[in-house]
mmCIF file of C-alpha atoms in Angstrom:
data_model
loop_
_atom_site.group_PDB
_atom_site.id
_atom_site.type_symbol
_atom_site.label_atom_id
_atom_site.label_comp_id
_atom_site.label_asym_id
_atom_site.label_seq_id
_atom_site.Cartn_x
_atom_site.Cartn_y
_atom_site.Cartn_z
ATOM 1 C CA MET A 1 343.815 -14.793 120.779
ATOM 2 C CA LYS A 2 343.726 -17.400 118.035
ATOM 3 C CA LEU A 3 342.209 -16.591 114.655
ATOM 4 C CA LEU A 4 339.695 -19.278 113.678
ATOM 5 C CA GLU A 5 339.183 -20.306 110.076
ATOM 6 C CA ASN A 6 335.721 -19.648 108.676
ATOM 7 C CA SER A 7 335.167 -20.134 104.948
ATOM 8 C CA ARG A 8 331.813 -18.310 104.959
ATOM 9 C CA PHE A 9 333.389 -15.244 106.535
ATOM 10 C CA GLU A 10 336.137 -15.343 103.898
ATOM 11 C CA GLN A 11 333.539 -15.256 101.119
ATOM 12 C CA ILE A 12 331.648 -12.408 102.790
ATOM 13 C CA ASN A 13 334.877 -10.475 103.336
ATOM 14 C CA SER A 14 335.554 -10.608 99.595
ATOM 15 C CA ALA A 15 332.187 -8.949 98.973
ATOM 16 C CA LEU A 16 332.941 -6.326 101.641
ATOM 17 C CA SER A 17 336.275 -5.321 100.086
ATOM 18 C CA GLN A 18 335.919 -3.634 96.714
ATOM 19 C CA GLU A 19 336.194 -0.434 94.713
ATOM 20 C CA LEU A 20 332.838 1.203 93.947
ATOM 21 C CA GLY A 21 333.395 4.074 91.555
ATOM 22 C CA SER A 22 334.661 6.957 93.674
ATOM 23 C CA TYR A 23 334.218 4.926 96.864
ATOM 24 C CA LYS A 24 336.227 2.171 98.476
ATOM 25 C CA LEU A 25 334.722 -0.348 100.878
ATOM 26 C CA GLU A 26 337.010 -2.254 103.231
ATOM 27 C CA GLY A 27 335.393 -4.708 105.615
ATOM 28 C CA ARG A 28 336.235 -7.963 107.321
ATOM 29 C CA ILE A 29 334.684 -10.338 109.832
ATOM 30 C CA GLU A 30 337.053 -12.420 111.921
ATOM 31 C CA SER A 31 336.455 -15.040 114.593
ATOM 32 C CA TYR A 32 338.828 -15.473 117.534
ATOM 33 C CA SER A 33 339.158 -18.019 120.300
ATOM 34 C CA CYS A 34 339.565 -16.360 123.698
ATOM 35 C CA LYS A 35 342.530 -18.437 124.767
ATOM 36 C CA MET A 36 345.721 -16.749 125.879
ATOM 37 C CA ALA A 37 348.977 -17.429 124.073
ATOM 38 C CA GLY A 38 352.399 -16.262 125.250
ATOM 39 C CA ASN A 39 352.105 -12.657 124.032
ATOM 40 C CA ASP A 40 348.532 -12.481 125.319
ATOM 41 C CA LYS A 41 349.603 -13.422 128.827
ATOM 42 C CA ARG A 42 352.245 -10.687 128.839
ATOM 43 C CA LEU A 43 349.726 -8.082 127.661
ATOM 44 C CA PHE A 44 347.193 -9.179 130.273
ATOM 45 C CA LYS A 45 349.776 -8.814 133.040
ATOM 46 C CA LEU A 46 350.658 -5.359 131.698
ATOM 47 C CA ILE A 47 347.027 -4.185 131.649
ATOM 48 C CA SER A 48 346.400 -5.569 135.133
ATOM 49 C CA ALA A 49 349.602 -4.103 136.572
ATOM 50 C CA GLU A 50 349.011 -0.606 135.162
ATOM 51 C CA GLY A 51 345.528 -0.381 136.639
ATOM 52 C CA GLY A 52 346.268 -2.364 139.769
ATOM 53 C CA VAL A 53 343.216 -4.506 139.020
ATOM 54 C CA GLY A 54 342.252 -8.171 139.013
ATOM 55 C CA PRO A 55 340.714 -10.154 136.112
ATOM 56 C CA GLU A 56 337.133 -9.651 137.314
ATOM 57 C CA ASP A 57 337.512 -6.066 138.559
ATOM 58 C CA LEU A 58 335.253 -3.657 136.682
ATOM 59 C CA GLN A 59 336.332 -0.675 134.625
ATOM 60 C CA ALA A 60 334.157 2.111 133.247
ATOM 61 C CA LEU A 61 333.120 2.231 129.601
ATOM 62 C CA SER A 62 332.001 5.256 127.644
ATOM 63 C CA PRO A 63 328.269 5.538 126.925
ATOM 64 C CA PRO A 64 327.396 4.048 123.527
ATOM 65 C CA GLN A 65 326.862 6.419 120.646
ATOM 66 C CA THR A 66 323.271 5.194 120.797
ATOM 67 C CA VAL A 67 322.853 6.403 124.384
ATOM 68 C CA LEU A 68 319.922 8.660 123.508
ATOM 69 C CA SER A 69 317.958 5.685 122.223
ATOM 70 C CA VAL A 70 318.541 3.589 125.329
ATOM 71 C CA SER A 71 315.571 2.973 127.587
ATOM 72 C CA PRO A 72 315.604 5.100 130.752
ATOM 73 C CA SER A 73 315.223 1.881 132.729
ATOM 74 C CA LYS A 74 318.648 0.646 131.632
ATOM 75 C CA GLN A 75 320.918 0.111 134.619
ATOM 76 C CA TYR A 76 324.334 1.779 134.688
ATOM 77 C CA SER A 77 327.068 1.852 137.306
ATOM 78 C CA LYS A 78 328.509 5.058 138.740
ATOM 79 C CA SER A 79 331.957 6.272 137.765
ATOM 80 C CA THR A 80 333.831 9.353 138.979
ATOM 81 C CA GLY A 81 335.504 11.455 136.310
ATOM 82 C CA SER A 82 338.651 13.552 136.535
ATOM 83 C CA ASP A 83 336.534 16.584 137.426
ATOM 84 C CA GLY A 84 335.165 14.821 140.511
ATOM 85 C CA GLU A 85 331.657 14.499 139.081
ATOM 86 C CA SER A 86 329.785 11.191 139.069
ATOM 87 C CA TYR A 87 328.565 9.725 135.797
ATOM 88 C CA LEU A 88 326.421 6.756 134.846
ATOM 89 C CA CYS A 89 328.159 4.220 132.652
ATOM 90 C CA ASP A 90 328.443 0.586 131.679
ATOM 91 C CA THR A 91 331.343 -1.423 133.038
ATOM 92 C CA ILE A 92 333.588 -4.171 131.727
ATOM 93 C CA SER A 93 335.784 -6.697 133.497
ATOM 94 C CA THR A 94 339.533 -6.359 133.066
ATOM 95 C CA LYS A 95 339.617 -9.770 131.404
ATOM 96 C CA THR A 96 336.958 -8.906 128.821
ATOM 97 C CA LEU A 97 338.669 -5.573 128.113
ATOM 98 C CA PHE A 98 341.860 -7.512 127.502
ATOM 99 C CA TYR A 99 340.026 -9.677 124.946
ATOM 100 C CA LEU A 100 338.872 -6.584 123.051
ATOM 101 C CA ILE A 101 342.336 -5.007 123.008
ATOM 102 C CA SER A 102 343.995 -8.281 122.005
ATOM 103 C CA THR A 103 341.520 -8.667 119.148
ATOM 104 C CA LEU A 104 342.366 -5.200 117.840
ATOM 105 C CA ASN A 105 346.073 -5.994 118.020
ATOM 106 C CA ALA A 106 345.608 -9.280 116.174
ATOM 107 C CA SER A 107 343.343 -7.809 113.495
ATOM 108 C CA PHE A 108 345.382 -4.678 112.705
ATOM 109 C CA ASN A 109 348.846 -6.179 113.244
ATOM 110 C CA PRO A 110 351.485 -5.020 112.356
ATOM 111 C CA ASP A 111 350.261 -1.545 111.378
ATOM 112 C CA TYR A 112 348.744 -0.552 114.740
ATOM 113 C CA ASP A 113 349.316 -1.334 118.401
ATOM 114 C CA PHE A 114 346.373 -0.909 120.784
ATOM 115 C CA SER A 115 348.110 -2.150 123.930
ATOM 116 C CA ASN A 116 347.659 1.232 125.613
ATOM 117 C CA ALA A 117 343.947 1.519 124.792
ATOM 118 C CA LYS A 118 341.759 2.457 127.781
ATOM 119 C CA SER A 119 338.327 1.219 128.766
ATOM 120 C CA GLU A 120 336.851 4.674 128.009
ATOM 121 C CA GLU A 121 337.549 4.078 124.309
ATOM 122 C CA PHE A 122 335.028 1.226 124.281
ATOM 123 C CA SER A 123 331.260 1.097 124.705
ATOM 124 C CA LYS A 124 328.733 -1.643 125.355
ATOM 125 C CA GLU A 125 325.937 -1.538 122.811
ATOM 126 C CA PRO A 126 322.344 -1.610 124.106
ATOM 127 C CA SER A 127 320.945 -4.251 121.777
ATOM 128 C CA LEU A 128 321.648 -6.605 118.897
ATOM 129 C CA GLU A 129 318.727 -5.072 116.998
ATOM 130 C CA TRP A 130 320.230 -1.597 117.001
ATOM 131 C CA VAL A 131 323.689 -2.797 116.012
ATOM 132 C CA ALA A 132 322.288 -4.921 113.171
ATOM 133 C CA HIS A 133 320.213 -1.960 111.961
ATOM 134 C CA ASN A 134 323.247 0.322 111.976
ATOM 135 C CA ILE A 135 325.393 -2.181 110.071
ATOM 136 C CA ASP A 136 322.625 -2.842 107.527
ATOM 137 C CA THR A 137 322.076 0.886 106.994
ATOM 138 C CA GLN A 138 325.750 1.635 106.394
ATOM 139 C CA LEU A 139 326.317 -1.283 104.044
ATOM 140 C CA TYR A 140 323.110 -0.687 102.097
ATOM 141 C CA ALA A 141 324.142 2.931 101.559
ATOM 142 C CA THR A 142 327.419 1.772 100.033
ATOM 143 C CA LEU A 143 326.525 -1.465 98.245
ATOM 144 C CA GLY A 144 322.904 -0.746 97.363
ATOM 145 C CA GLU A 145 320.885 -3.745 96.170
ATOM 146 C CA ALA A 146 324.002 -5.913 96.190
ATOM 147 C CA TYR A 147 323.811 -5.868 99.979
ATOM 148 C CA GLY A 148 320.271 -7.226 99.813
ATOM 149 C CA ALA A 149 321.684 -10.438 98.363
ATOM 150 C CA LEU A 150 324.469 -10.555 100.952
ATOM 151 C CA LYS A 151 322.558 -9.600 104.100
ATOM 152 C CA GLN A 152 320.916 -12.939 104.930
ATOM 153 C CA ASN A 153 324.120 -14.895 104.371
ATOM 154 C CA LEU A 154 326.072 -12.452 106.547
ATOM 155 C CA TRP A 155 323.805 -12.666 109.581
ATOM 156 C CA THR A 156 323.315 -16.429 109.241
ATOM 157 C CA ALA A 157 327.090 -16.935 109.219
ATOM 158 C CA PHE A 158 327.375 -14.657 112.255
ATOM 159 C CA ASP A 159 324.753 -16.577 114.199
ATOM 160 C CA GLU A 160 326.240 -19.961 113.384
ATOM 161 C CA GLU A 161 329.669 -18.821 114.550
ATOM 162 C CA CYS A 162 328.812 -17.099 117.822
ATOM 163 C CA SER A 163 325.078 -17.486 118.601
ATOM 164 C CA LEU A 164 324.149 -13.809 118.401
ATOM 165 C CA GLN A 165 321.437 -13.839 121.051
ATOM 166 C CA ASP A 166 324.002 -14.987 123.621
ATOM 167 C CA CYS A 167 326.532 -12.289 122.793
ATOM 168 C CA GLU A 168 327.504 -9.095 124.536
ATOM 169 C CA ILE A 169 328.271 -6.465 121.899
ATOM 170 C CA TYR A 170 330.960 -3.824 122.300
ATOM 171 C CA SER A 171 332.239 -1.089 120.022
ATOM 172 C CA TYR A 172 335.567 0.713 119.720
ATOM 173 C CA ASN A 173 335.208 4.501 119.427
ATOM 174 C CA PRO A 174 338.642 6.097 119.869
ATOM 175 C CA ASP A 175 339.741 9.674 119.403
ATOM 176 C CA LEU A 176 341.048 10.712 115.995
ATOM 177 C CA ALA A 177 344.693 10.147 116.919
ATOM 178 C CA SER A 178 344.087 6.499 117.865
ATOM 179 C CA ASP A 179 341.551 5.658 115.158
ATOM 180 C CA PRO A 180 342.964 3.353 112.447
ATOM 181 C CA TYR A 181 340.323 4.870 110.151
ATOM 182 C CA GLY A 182 340.947 8.463 111.177
ATOM 183 C CA GLU A 183 342.492 9.723 107.952
ATOM 184 C CA ALA A 184 340.800 12.230 105.658
ATOM 185 C CA GLY A 185 338.330 10.728 103.226
ATOM 186 C CA CYS A 186 336.727 8.238 105.592
ATOM 187 C CA ILE A 187 332.953 8.596 105.212
ATOM 188 C CA TRP A 188 331.950 6.148 107.915
ATOM 189 C CA SER A 189 333.437 3.283 109.886
ATOM 190 C CA PHE A 190 332.589 0.884 112.684
ATOM 191 C CA ASN A 191 334.331 -1.664 114.904
ATOM 192 C CA TYR A 192 332.014 -4.139 116.647
ATOM 193 C CA PHE A 193 332.915 -7.041 118.935
ATOM 194 C CA PHE A 194 330.413 -9.871 119.428
ATOM 195 C CA TYR A 195 331.565 -11.694 122.561
ATOM 196 C CA ASN A 196 330.089 -15.036 123.578
ATOM 197 C CA LYS A 197 331.446 -15.774 127.036
ATOM 198 C CA LYS A 198 329.991 -19.277 127.121
ATOM 199 C CA LEU A 199 331.707 -20.295 123.870
ATOM 200 C CA LYS A 200 334.860 -18.325 124.758
ATOM 201 C CA ARG A 201 334.671 -16.839 121.283
ATOM 202 C CA LEU A 202 334.745 -13.306 119.921
ATOM 203 C CA VAL A 203 333.720 -12.244 116.412
ATOM 204 C CA PHE A 204 335.110 -8.910 115.250
ATOM 205 C CA PHE A 205 333.440 -6.903 112.468
ATOM 206 C CA THR A 206 335.404 -3.911 111.242
ATOM 207 C CA CYS A 207 334.456 -1.884 108.191
ATOM 208 C CA ARG A 208 334.917 1.509 106.593
ATOM 209 C CA SER A 209 333.870 3.373 103.480
ATOM 210 C CA SER A 210 336.213 6.005 102.111
ATOM 211 C CA SER A 211 336.068 8.453 99.229
ATOM 212 C CA SER A 212 338.724 9.019 96.591
ATOM 213 C CA SER A 213 337.268 12.519 96.177
ATOM 214 C CA TYR A 214 339.630 13.784 98.870
ATOM 215 C CA THR A 215 343.074 15.153 98.107
ATOM 216 C CA ASP A 216 345.951 14.494 100.489
ATOM 217 C CA SER A 217 345.146 17.801 102.193
ATOM 218 C CA GLY A 218 341.608 16.626 102.953
ATOM 219 C CA ILE A 219 339.898 18.935 100.414
ATOM 220 C CA VAL A 220 336.855 17.514 98.645
ATOM 221 C CA GLN A 221 337.346 17.400 94.868
ATOM 222 C CA ASP A 222 333.688 16.786 94.041
ATOM 223 C CA SER A 223 330.339 16.477 95.751
ATOM 224 C CA SER A 224 329.486 12.883 94.784
ATOM 225 C CA MET A 225 330.336 11.576 98.258
ATOM 226 C CA PHE A 226 327.315 13.365 99.660
ATOM 227 C CA ASP A 227 325.046 11.093 97.603
ATOM 228 C CA MET A 228 325.878 8.302 100.043
ATOM 229 C CA THR A 229 324.419 10.277 102.935
ATOM 230 C CA ASP A 230 321.200 10.705 100.949
ATOM 231 C CA ASP A 231 321.092 6.932 100.319
ATOM 232 C CA MET A 232 321.449 6.235 104.041
ATOM 233 C CA ASP A 233 318.622 8.638 104.879
ATOM 234 C CA SER A 234 316.387 7.030 102.243
ATOM 235 C CA PHE A 235 317.086 3.545 103.604
ATOM 236 C CA GLN A 236 316.262 4.605 107.156
ATOM 237 C CA GLU A 237 313.023 6.295 106.009
ATOM 238 C CA SER A 238 311.966 3.206 104.040
ATOM 239 C CA GLU A 239 312.508 0.941 107.059
ATOM 240 C CA MET A 240 310.507 3.286 109.272
ATOM 241 C CA ASN A 241 307.640 3.239 106.761
ATOM 242 C CA MET A 242 307.741 -0.574 106.691
ATOM 243 C CA ASP A 243 307.421 -0.606 110.484
#
C-alpha cells in the first residue's frame, strides 16, 4: 500500500488533532493506492496460506454495529460458527481483506501490527448516509460549531479523492486487546475504510476522542466527560427534528 499525498487531507487532519480543555481529539484521513509492494506481497501470501484461500475466495465479516438499522431486505451470506450454528453475515474477498489489514499496518506503523487480524474483526457498513451521520455526530459532539465550518470541506475532499458513491465502506471493530484505542479514557473512536475498487484506492479515516479526566487506573477524576454524551444526544435530536 502506498500513501498518497493529499494537501486538503493534511489541512483537515490538523483540525482533527487538538487539545480541547479536558478532551483530546486525534484524527487523520489518509489515502492509499492499492498496489502491492514487497512487504505487501509477503503479507498477502501469509494471509492466503493460513486460510488456504485464493484472492477472490470469500470470508465472513461480523455484522455492522448498525445491524439493527439495516433493512430486512438486505442480503447476507450464510456462515457457520464454531458452535455449529448458521449465521447471516456479509462477506469479503481475501484480497480486499488484505487491503484493509495492510492499511492498518501502514497507518499505525510501527506501534501496532495487524497482520494476524481476522475477517470477523471487520464489518461492511450498510450505507454511506449512516456512516456520514455517525462521523458528523461524533465530531460535532467534540468540536461543536467548529465542526460546522469543517464539515463541508471534509466531505468534499473525501468525494474528490475516492468518489464516495462508488465506495464500499468497511469498519474495524476489534476486541479490547487488539484495539489501538482500547486504553482507559477513550470516549469514542472509529476506523472506517472507503474502498473504491475501480480506482484501486482506499481512504482510511481513523479518529478518537479521549478524556484527561481518567487516572492511570481508569478512575474518573471528574464528571465533565459526560457532557460530551449530552452534546451527542442533542445533535441527534436536532437532526431528527430537522427531518
